[in-house]
Amino acid sequence: MMILSCIAIVFALSWLPMTAFTVLVEFNPRIVTSPSTLYLVFSICHLTAMSTAVTNPLMYGWLNTNFRREFRLLSGQDRDDKRRSNANRERRVSAPQSMVIRHDRRTSMTCFTTMTSSNTRPSTTLTFLPQSTVDNV
């Protein structure tokens, strides 16, 4: 909500001079006497209005917490945070959660199914072993 409010306020403040100038000139054309003054004031108001094209991406980026965190990491301010997050990633190595052993009598193969749940999605690993290998284990 804060991002939207800030964007709306900056937009209104940026377009206010252009809108006010246009309304003033429309209702009272004699307010500006020389064409050079008209062009100068119009140019300044137009430049102020178009500044939203520059301020919007900057505000969206800076008011976004993920962007600020990554920007600080790139600039070297939060190197300790980066080390901590890398250490947490290394701790999240998934261990097998369940193992199913199935023996097929027709082919004399044994199937070990290991199901793991990682951070993103579960995965399944199948290992087929001949009967002679299973007997030796």
PDB file of C-alpha atoms in Angstrom:
ATOM      1  CA  MET A   1       0.000   0.000   0.000  1.00  0.00           C
ATOM      2  CA  MET A   2       2.911   2.327   0.729  1.00  0.00           C
ATOM      3  CA  ILE A   3       4.355   1.872  -2.761  1.00  0.00           C
ATOM      4  CA  LEU A   4       1.050   2.748  -4.418  1.00  0.00           C
ATOM      5  CA  SER A   5       0.530   5.798  -2.212  1.00  0.00           C
ATOM      6  CA  CYS A   6       4.033   7.139  -2.882  1.00  0.00           C
ATOM      7  CA  ILE A   7       3.687   6.568  -6.627  1.00  0.00           C
ATOM      8  CA  ALA A   8       0.322   8.383  -6.675  1.00  0.00           C
ATOM      9  CA  ILE A   9       1.633  11.347  -4.675  1.00  0.00           C
ATOM     10  CA  VAL A  10       4.729  11.759  -6.849  1.00  0.00           C
ATOM     11  CA  PHE A  11       2.610  11.442  -9.997  1.00  0.00           C
ATOM     12  CA  ALA A  12       0.198  14.134  -8.790  1.00  0.00           C
ATOM     13  CA  LEU A  13       3.016  16.483  -7.765  1.00  0.00           C
ATOM     14  CA  SER A  14       4.836  15.950 -11.059  1.00  0.00           C
ATOM     15  CA  TRP A  15       1.801  16.669 -13.228  1.00  0.00           C
ATOM     16  CA  LEU A  16       0.418  19.516 -11.113  1.00  0.00           C
ATOM     17  CA  PRO A  17       2.528  22.317 -12.710  1.00  0.00           C
ATOM     18  CA  MET A  18       1.669  21.190 -16.256  1.00  0.00           C
ATOM     19  CA  THR A  19      -2.032  20.898 -15.475  1.00  0.00           C
ATOM     20  CA  ALA A  20      -2.165  24.243 -13.662  1.00  0.00           C
ATOM     21  CA  PHE A  21      -0.278  25.995 -16.466  1.00  0.00           C
ATOM     22  CA  THR A  22      -2.520  24.512 -19.146  1.00  0.00           C
ATOM     23  CA  VAL A  23      -5.684  25.508 -17.272  1.00  0.00           C
ATOM     24  CA  LEU A  24      -4.371  29.047 -16.666  1.00  0.00           C
ATOM     25  CA  VAL A  25      -3.406  29.577 -20.305  1.00  0.00           C
ATOM     26  CA  GLU A  26      -6.689  28.068 -21.522  1.00  0.00           C
ATOM     27  CA  PHE A  27      -8.891  30.347 -19.427  1.00  0.00           C
ATOM     28  CA  ASN A  28      -6.675  33.451 -19.572  1.00  0.00           C
ATOM     29  CA  PRO A  29      -4.566  33.478 -22.760  1.00  0.00           C
ATOM     30  CA  ARG A  30      -3.244  36.956 -22.061  1.00  0.00           C
ATOM     31  CA  ILE A  31      -1.431  35.817 -18.909  1.00  0.00           C
ATOM     32  CA  VAL A  32       1.691  35.070 -20.967  1.00  0.00           C
ATOM     33  CA  THR A  33       2.695  38.005 -23.144  1.00  0.00           C
ATOM     34  CA  SER A  34       5.656  36.735 -25.156  1.00  0.00           C
ATOM     35  CA  PRO A  35       6.014  33.433 -27.045  1.00  0.00           C
ATOM     36  CA  SER A  36       9.498  32.838 -25.606  1.00  0.00           C
ATOM     37  CA  THR A  37       8.088  32.968 -22.044  1.00  0.00           C
ATOM     38  CA  LEU A  38       5.263  30.641 -23.058  1.00  0.00           C
ATOM     39  CA  TYR A  39       7.724  28.104 -24.501  1.00  0.00           C
ATOM     40  CA  LEU A  40      10.058  28.341 -21.505  1.00  0.00           C
ATOM     41  CA  VAL A  41       7.308  27.845 -18.912  1.00  0.00           C
ATOM     42  CA  PHE A  42       5.721  25.076 -20.989  1.00  0.00           C
ATOM     43  CA  SER A  43       9.092  23.324 -21.327  1.00  0.00           C
ATOM     44  CA  ILE A  44       9.752  23.443 -17.581  1.00  0.00           C
ATOM     45  CA  CYS A  45       6.254  22.182 -16.765  1.00  0.00           C
ATOM     46  CA  HIS A  46       6.511  19.443 -19.399  1.00  0.00           C
ATOM     47  CA  LEU A  47       9.923  18.359 -18.090  1.00  0.00           C
ATOM     48  CA  THR A  48       8.523  18.181 -14.558  1.00  0.00           C
ATOM     49  CA  ALA A  49       5.569  16.097 -15.769  1.00  0.00           C
ATOM     50  CA  MET A  50       7.772  13.698 -17.712  1.00  0.00           C
ATOM     51  CA  SER A  51      10.030  13.183 -14.699  1.00  0.00           C
ATOM     52  CA  THR A  52       7.590  10.487 -13.535  1.00  0.00           C
ATOM     53  CA  ALA A  53       9.080   8.225 -16.203  1.00  0.00           C
ATOM     54  CA  VAL A  54      12.329   8.354 -14.223  1.00  0.00           C
ATOM     55  CA  THR A  55      10.947   8.419 -10.692  1.00  0.00           C
ATOM     56  CA  ASN A  56       8.494   5.507 -11.058  1.00  0.00           C
ATOM     57  CA  PRO A  57      11.083   2.747 -11.615  1.00  0.00           C
ATOM     58  CA  LEU A  58      13.301   4.198  -8.896  1.00  0.00           C
ATOM     59  CA  MET A  59      10.461   4.264  -6.384  1.00  0.00           C
ATOM     60  CA  TYR A  60       9.206   0.800  -7.318  1.00  0.00           C
ATOM     61  CA  GLY A  61      12.721  -0.501  -6.878  1.00  0.00           C
ATOM     62  CA  TRP A  62      13.629   1.324  -3.697  1.00  0.00           C
ATOM     63  CA  LEU A  63      10.318   0.724  -1.908  1.00  0.00           C
ATOM     64  CA  ASN A  64      10.540  -2.998  -2.694  1.00  0.00           C
ATOM     65  CA  THR A  65      12.262  -4.786   0.203  1.00  0.00           C
ATOM     66  CA  ASN A  66      13.669  -7.571  -1.999  1.00  0.00           C
ATOM     67  CA  PHE A  67      15.298  -5.023  -4.302  1.00  0.00           C
ATOM     68  CA  ARG A  68      16.821  -3.120  -1.372  1.00  0.00           C
ATOM     69  CA  ARG A  69      18.221  -6.315   0.159  1.00  0.00           C
ATOM     70  CA  GLU A  70      19.824  -7.429  -3.109  1.00  0.00           C
ATOM     71  CA  PHE A  71      21.165  -3.926  -3.774  1.00  0.00           C
ATOM     72  CA  ARG A  72      22.808  -3.887  -0.344  1.00  0.00           C
ATOM     73  CA  LEU A  73      24.310  -7.308  -1.019  1.00  0.00           C
ATOM     74  CA  LEU A  74      25.730  -6.127  -4.343  1.00  0.00           C
ATOM     75  CA  SER A  75      27.162  -2.978  -2.804  1.00  0.00           C
ATOM     76  CA  GLY A  76      28.914  -5.009  -0.082  1.00  0.00           C
ATOM     77  CA  GLN A  77      27.074  -3.625   2.933  1.00  0.00           C
ATOM     78  CA  ASP A  78      25.496  -6.891   4.073  1.00  0.00           C
ATOM     79  CA  ARG A  79      28.195  -9.456   3.419  1.00  0.00           C
ATOM     80  CA  ASP A  80      27.401 -11.139   6.752  1.00  0.00           C
ATOM     81  CA  ASP A  81      23.755 -11.545   5.710  1.00  0.00           C
ATOM     82  CA  LYS A  82      24.882 -13.169   2.465  1.00  0.00           C
ATOM     83  CA  ARG A  83      27.129 -15.590   4.369  1.00  0.00           C
ATOM     84  CA  ARG A  84      24.262 -16.425   6.725  1.00  0.00           C
ATOM     85  CA  SER A  85      21.861 -17.065   3.848  1.00  0.00           C
ATOM     86  CA  ASN A  86      24.434 -19.302   2.104  1.00  0.00           C
ATOM     87  CA  ALA A  87      24.936 -21.240   5.342  1.00  0.00           C
ATOM     88  CA  ASN A  88      21.167 -21.701   5.652  1.00  0.00           C
ATOM     89  CA  ARG A  89      20.989 -22.981   2.075  1.00  0.00           C
ATOM     90  CA  GLU A  90      23.686 -25.545   2.810  1.00  0.00           C
ATOM     91  CA  ARG A  91      21.761 -26.753   5.864  1.00  0.00           C
ATOM     92  CA  ARG A  92      18.636 -27.345   3.785  1.00  0.00           C
ATOM     93  CA  VAL A  93      20.023 -30.418   2.058  1.00  0.00           C
ATOM     94  CA  SER A  94      17.149 -32.816   1.786  1.00  0.00           C
ATOM     95  CA  ALA A  95      17.379 -36.215   3.383  1.00  0.00           C
ATOM     96  CA  PRO A  96      15.339 -39.221   2.285  1.00  0.00           C
ATOM     97  CA  GLN A  97      11.901 -39.119   3.839  1.00  0.00           C
ATOM     98  CA  SER A  98      10.697 -42.527   2.781  1.00  0.00           C
ATOM     99  CA  MET A  99      12.111 -45.567   1.046  1.00  0.00           C
ATOM    100  CA  VAL A 100      10.143 -48.309  -0.644  1.00  0.00           C
ATOM    101  CA  ILE A 101      11.686 -51.633  -1.626  1.00  0.00           C
ATOM    102  CA  ARG A 102       9.848 -53.692  -4.210  1.00  0.00           C
ATOM    103  CA  HIS A 103      10.985 -56.967  -5.734  1.00  0.00           C
ATOM    104  CA  ASP A 104       9.814 -58.087  -9.154  1.00  0.00           C
ATOM    105  CA  ARG A 105       9.922 -61.891  -9.380  1.00  0.00           C
ATOM    106  CA  ARG A 106       9.596 -62.037 -13.167  1.00  0.00           C
ATOM    107  CA  THR A 107      12.735 -59.978 -13.833  1.00  0.00           C
ATOM    108  CA  SER A 108      14.529 -60.769 -10.567  1.00  0.00           C
ATOM    109  CA  MET A 109      15.076 -57.027 -10.061  1.00  0.00           C
ATOM    110  CA  THR A 110      14.647 -55.098  -6.856  1.00  0.00           C
ATOM    111  CA  CYS A 111      13.548 -51.485  -7.008  1.00  0.00           C
ATOM    112  CA  PHE A 112      14.579 -49.015  -4.300  1.00  0.00           C
ATOM    113  CA  THR A 113      12.446 -45.892  -4.408  1.00  0.00           C
ATOM    114  CA  THR A 114      13.726 -42.952  -2.378  1.00  0.00           C
ATOM    115  CA  MET A 115      11.453 -39.944  -2.027  1.00  0.00           C
ATOM    116  CA  THR A 116      12.966 -36.640  -0.918  1.00  0.00           C
ATOM    117  CA  SER A 117      11.388 -33.267  -0.442  1.00  0.00           C
ATOM    118  CA  SER A 118      13.652 -30.380  -1.339  1.00  0.00           C
ATOM    119  CA  ASN A 119      12.959 -26.662  -0.988  1.00  0.00           C
ATOM    120  CA  THR A 120      11.195 -26.451  -4.318  1.00  0.00           C
ATOM    121  CA  ARG A 121       9.529 -29.763  -5.131  1.00  0.00           C
ATOM    122  CA  PRO A 122       9.597 -33.424  -4.170  1.00  0.00           C
ATOM    123  CA  SER A 123      11.716 -35.777  -6.210  1.00  0.00           C
ATOM    124  CA  THR A 124      11.867 -39.527  -6.593  1.00  0.00           C
ATOM    125  CA  THR A 125      14.927 -41.638  -7.318  1.00  0.00           C
ATOM    126  CA  LEU A 126      14.571 -45.189  -8.610  1.00  0.00           C
ATOM    127  CA  THR A 127      17.402 -47.676  -8.383  1.00  0.00           C
ATOM    128  CA  PHE A 128      17.089 -51.101  -9.980  1.00  0.00           C
ATOM    129  CA  LEU A 129      19.401 -53.810  -8.713  1.00  0.00           C
ATOM    130  CA  PRO A 130      19.680 -57.416  -9.831  1.00  0.00           C
ATOM    131  CA  GLN A 131      18.737 -60.073  -7.273  1.00  0.00           C
ATOM    132  CA  SER A 132      22.338 -61.182  -6.847  1.00  0.00           C
ATOM    133  CA  THR A 133      23.354 -57.687  -5.678  1.00  0.00           C
ATOM    134  CA  VAL A 134      20.481 -57.511  -3.192  1.00  0.00           C
ATOM    135  CA  ASP A 135      21.407 -60.900  -1.721  1.00  0.00           C
ATOM    136  CA  ASN A 136      24.969 -59.701  -1.070  1.00  0.00           C
ATOM    137  CA  VAL A 137      23.841 -56.593   0.813  1.00  0.00           C
TER     138      VAL A 137
END
